[in-house]
């Protein structure tokens, strides 16, 4: 299955953004990598709900879109590291703001019960 893209004939910036990061796993992957460099296995351990295949596919798309960098070492066994590009790092404050918004929403729902 290929990437699902929202048609964007008017070049709407929000639709463009959603086409890059707007699925179930990409914001979580970006947030989890954050300012550090992670190996595939560590990333998979930190996000256990995602399958290895889906994680691999999402990482490839994020690399294609310039959000993450993939560095492969010529070692046995093979080692691959992932980190955010500058463009990816620019997303972190937005994701942190979204997390804070969500926390306040959760608190307000708890208080109303």
Backbone as CSV, one residue per row, in Angstrom:
resi,resn,N_x,N_y,N_z,CA_x,CA_y,CA_z,C_x,C_y,C_z
1,UNK,0.837,-1.178,0.000,0.000,0.000,0.000,0.883,1.243,0.000
2,UNK,0.567,2.182,-0.869,1.346,3.403,-0.956,0.852,4.468,0.002
3,UNK,1.533,5.551,-0.013,1.190,6.680,0.843,-0.144,7.268,0.415
4,UNK,-0.968,7.599,1.405,-2.243,8.258,1.127,-2.009,9.757,1.127
5,UNK,-2.317,10.387,0.013,-2.100,11.820,-0.154,-3.448,12.512,-0.346
6,UNK,-3.639,13.613,0.367,-4.822,14.441,0.166,-4.558,15.316,-1.049
7,UNK,-5.474,15.316,-1.991,-5.328,16.152,-3.183,-5.236,17.615,-2.749
8,UNK,-4.319,18.362,-3.366,-4.067,19.733,-2.948,-3.874,20.659,-4.163
9,UNK,-4.918,20.810,-4.985,-4.748,21.622,-6.202,-4.496,23.102,-5.930
10,UNK,-4.912,23.595,-4.773,-4.720,25.013,-4.448,-3.433,25.257,-3.667
11,UNK,-2.619,24.208,-3.463,-1.368,24.298,-2.699,-1.562,24.889,-1.310
12,UNK,-2.574,24.394,-0.618,-2.841,24.831,0.751,-1.706,24.342,1.650
13,UNK,-1.086,25.238,2.428,0.032,24.837,3.275,-0.358,23.824,4.354
14,UNK,-1.580,23.920,4.877,-2.007,22.959,5.898,-2.166,21.561,5.302
15,UNK,-2.749,21.482,4.123,-2.882,20.179,3.456,-1.501,19.619,3.139
16,UNK,-0.589,20.466,2.689,0.769,20.009,2.417,1.400,19.430,3.684
17,UNK,1.249,20.154,4.809,1.788,19.688,6.088,1.184,18.353,6.485
18,UNK,-0.120,18.218,6.333,-0.792,16.977,6.707,-0.345,15.822,5.813
19,UNK,-0.032,16.100,4.567,0.478,15.048,3.690,1.859,14.562,4.133
20,UNK,2.631,15.432,4.770,3.963,15.044,5.237,3.893,14.340,6.589
21,UNK,3.166,14.895,7.552,3.204,14.341,8.920,1.856,13.877,9.445
22,UNK,0.809,13.968,8.648,-0.525,13.768,9.185,-1.044,12.350,9.181
23,UNK,-0.292,11.407,9.691,-0.862,10.079,9.862,-0.705,9.651,11.306
24,UNK,-1.024,8.433,11.581,-1.057,7.933,12.952,0.309,7.909,13.627
25,UNK,1.365,7.579,12.906,2.658,7.307,13.530,3.701,8.394,13.373
26,UNK,3.658,9.176,12.324,4.751,10.119,12.056,4.973,11.149,13.151
27,UNK,3.943,11.801,13.686,4.216,12.747,14.774,4.856,12.068,15.986
28,UNK,4.428,10.856,16.280,4.990,10.119,17.405,6.450,9.747,17.147
29,UNK,6.768,9.367,15.940,8.152,9.044,15.568,9.029,10.289,15.702
30,UNK,8.562,11.398,15.166,9.324,12.656,15.226,9.551,13.069,16.682
31,UNK,8.492,13.029,17.473,8.568,13.405,18.884,9.509,12.479,19.653
32,UNK,9.454,11.188,19.362,10.289,10.207,20.057,11.766,10.392,19.724
33,UNK,12.074,10.654,18.478,13.473,10.891,18.105,13.963,12.182,18.767
34,UNK,13.171,13.234,18.656,13.520,14.500,19.306,14.901,14.992,18.933
35,UNK,15.679,15.365,19.920,17.015,15.932,19.703,18.112,14.869,19.679
36,UNK,17.741,13.618,19.776,18.760,12.572,19.866,18.839,11.744,18.584
37,UNK,19.816,10.873,18.553,19.976,9.916,17.469,19.609,8.551,18.019
38,UNK,18.754,7.839,17.278,18.295,6.532,17.736,18.497,5.472,16.670
39,UNK,18.806,4.280,17.109,18.832,3.131,16.220,17.410,2.640,16.010
40,UNK,17.225,1.894,14.931,15.907,1.372,14.604,15.336,0.560,15.763
41,UNK,16.131,-0.348,16.334,15.654,-1.210,17.407,15.196,-0.432,18.625
42,UNK,15.918,0.617,18.984,15.548,1.453,20.129,14.257,2.207,19.833
43,UNK,14.152,2.743,18.624,12.948,3.455,18.225,11.747,2.518,18.265
44,UNK,11.927,1.308,17.775,10.859,0.314,17.788,10.479,-0.062,19.220
45,UNK,11.459,-0.124,20.118,11.183,-0.436,21.523,10.443,0.712,22.219
46,UNK,10.743,1.940,21.829,10.093,3.102,22.432,8.663,3.307,21.930
47,UNK,8.362,2.743,20.763,7.008,2.816,20.196,6.556,1.383,19.905
48,UNK,6.271,0.600,20.942,6.002,-0.823,20.744,4.711,-1.138,19.982
49,UNK,3.801,-0.190,19.909,2.528,-0.456,19.232,2.647,-0.476,17.711
50,UNK,3.728,0.061,17.175,3.900,0.097,15.720,4.673,-1.145,15.278
51,UNK,4.231,-1.746,14.179,4.940,-2.917,13.656,6.250,-2.479,13.006
52,UNK,7.180,-3.407,12.877,8.469,-3.086,12.254,8.279,-2.639,10.815
53,UNK,7.354,-3.278,10.095,7.118,-2.909,8.696,6.581,-1.483,8.586
54,UNK,5.596,-1.163,9.413,5.018,0.181,9.369,6.058,1.214,9.789
55,UNK,6.828,0.916,10.823,7.880,1.844,11.259,8.881,2.071,10.136
56,UNK,9.287,0.998,9.477,10.213,1.111,8.344,9.638,1.985,7.246
57,UNK,8.385,1.750,6.885,7.737,2.539,5.824,7.639,4.015,6.208
58,UNK,7.266,4.283,7.455,7.118,5.668,7.903,8.468,6.380,7.935
59,UNK,9.501,5.670,8.375,10.842,6.258,8.380,11.307,6.585,6.964
60,UNK,11.009,5.713,6.022,11.382,5.978,4.624,10.682,7.224,4.102
61,UNK,9.396,7.354,4.411,8.655,8.534,3.956,9.177,9.806,4.616
62,UNK,9.461,9.735,5.917,10.003,10.904,6.614,11.378,11.286,6.074
63,UNK,12.172,10.294,5.705,13.473,10.583,5.097,13.278,11.229,3.726
64,UNK,12.376,10.685,2.934,12.088,11.228,1.603,11.639,12.689,1.697
65,UNK,10.850,12.996,2.722,10.329,14.351,2.889,11.294,15.296,3.598
66,UNK,12.482,14.805,3.955,13.494,15.661,4.551,13.274,15.955,6.024
67,UNK,12.526,15.104,6.720,12.249,15.313,8.138,13.282,14.590,9.007
68,UNK,13.743,13.443,8.551,14.766,12.702,9.286,15.946,12.387,8.370
69,UNK,17.079,12.122,9.015,18.270,11.648,8.312,18.505,10.204,8.737
70,UNK,18.878,9.402,7.782,19.193,7.993,8.031,20.671,7.804,7.737
71,UNK,21.371,7.238,8.697,22.795,6.973,8.490,23.024,5.482,8.692
72,UNK,23.521,4.850,7.625,23.790,3.415,7.673,25.293,3.197,7.755
73,UNK,25.690,2.342,8.692,27.097,2.023,8.886,27.399,0.685,8.236
74,UNK,28.572,0.592,7.652,28.982,-0.654,6.995,29.610,-1.569,8.036
75,UNK,28.749,-2.155,8.841,29.179,-3.057,9.901,28.366,-4.343,9.820
76,UNK,28.851,-5.353,10.502,28.101,-6.591,10.619,27.915,-6.846,12.104
77,UNK,26.706,-6.911,12.618,25.440,-6.698,11.908,25.260,-5.231,11.523
78,UNK,24.434,-4.992,10.515,24.237,-3.623,10.045,23.679,-2.726,11.147
79,UNK,24.109,-1.494,11.154,23.624,-0.512,12.121,23.100,0.686,11.349
80,UNK,21.913,1.141,11.745,21.291,2.305,11.120,20.845,3.246,12.226
81,UNK,21.234,4.510,12.114,20.830,5.539,13.061,19.882,6.512,12.382
82,UNK,18.970,7.062,13.177,18.021,8.063,12.697,18.088,9.289,13.599
83,UNK,18.058,10.450,12.965,17.968,11.706,13.699,17.142,12.684,12.872
84,UNK,16.700,13.746,13.512,15.913,14.753,12.806,16.815,15.702,12.035
85,UNK,16.336,16.129,10.896,16.989,17.207,10.154,16.586,18.524,10.822
86,UNK,17.106,19.627,10.346,16.693,20.934,10.867,15.188,21.125,10.668
87,UNK,14.690,20.683,9.530,13.258,20.780,9.268,12.466,19.961,10.280
88,UNK,12.955,18.784,10.607,12.310,17.945,11.609,12.372,18.567,12.984
89,UNK,13.515,19.154,13.328,13.659,19.808,14.634,12.720,21.002,14.762
90,UNK,12.411,21.648,13.642,11.471,22.768,13.667,10.057,22.317,14.025
91,UNK,9.768,21.034,13.856,8.450,20.506,14.212,8.307,20.246,15.712
92,UNK,9.418,20.058,16.406,9.355,19.693,17.826,8.555,20.682,18.678
93,UNK,8.778,21.995,18.572,7.974,22.919,19.388,6.472,22.793,19.103
94,UNK,6.127,22.531,17.862,4.714,22.358,17.513,4.142,21.105,18.166
95,UNK,4.906,20.031,18.159,4.438,18.787,18.777,4.368,18.921,20.300
96,UNK,5.303,19.642,20.886,5.265,19.881,22.333,4.040,20.716,22.689
97,UNK,3.739,21.719,21.890,2.539,22.526,22.102,1.289,21.656,21.996
98,UNK,1.261,20.771,21.036,0.130,19.854,20.872,-0.002,18.941,22.096
99,UNK,1.110,18.459,22.625,1.086,17.628,23.840,0.522,18.417,25.019
100,UNK,0.972,19.650,25.179,0.481,20.483,26.278,-1.012,20.769,26.136
101,UNK,-1.450,21.030,24.929,-2.864,21.245,24.669,-3.661,19.994,25.050
102,UNK,-3.142,18.847,24.664,-3.816,17.584,24.967,-3.898,17.338,26.471
103,UNK,-2.812,17.639,27.193,-2.817,17.469,28.651,-3.899,18.330,29.294
104,UNK,-4.014,19.578,28.848,-5.027,20.463,29.422,-6.431,19.973,29.066
105,UNK,-6.591,19.431,27.886,-7.886,18.887,27.477,-8.250,17.672,28.327
106,UNK,-7.286,16.803,28.586,-7.516,15.622,29.424,-7.910,16.051,30.830
107,UNK,-7.186,17.042,31.381,-7.509,17.530,32.721,-8.914,18.116,32.793
108,UNK,-9.293,18.873,31.789,-10.624,19.477,31.804,-11.716,18.415,31.690
109,UNK,-11.438,17.332,30.968,-12.415,16.239,30.874,-12.522,15.503,32.195
110,UNK,-11.406,15.310,32.903,-11.435,14.644,34.198,-12.213,15.460,35.216
111,UNK,-12.034,16.783,35.157,-12.715,17.653,36.112,-14.217,17.711,35.884
112,UNK,-14.648,17.457,34.648,-16.082,17.543,34.356,-16.831,16.268,34.736
113,UNK,-16.129,15.231,35.152,-16.794,13.983,35.554,-16.974,13.885,37.025
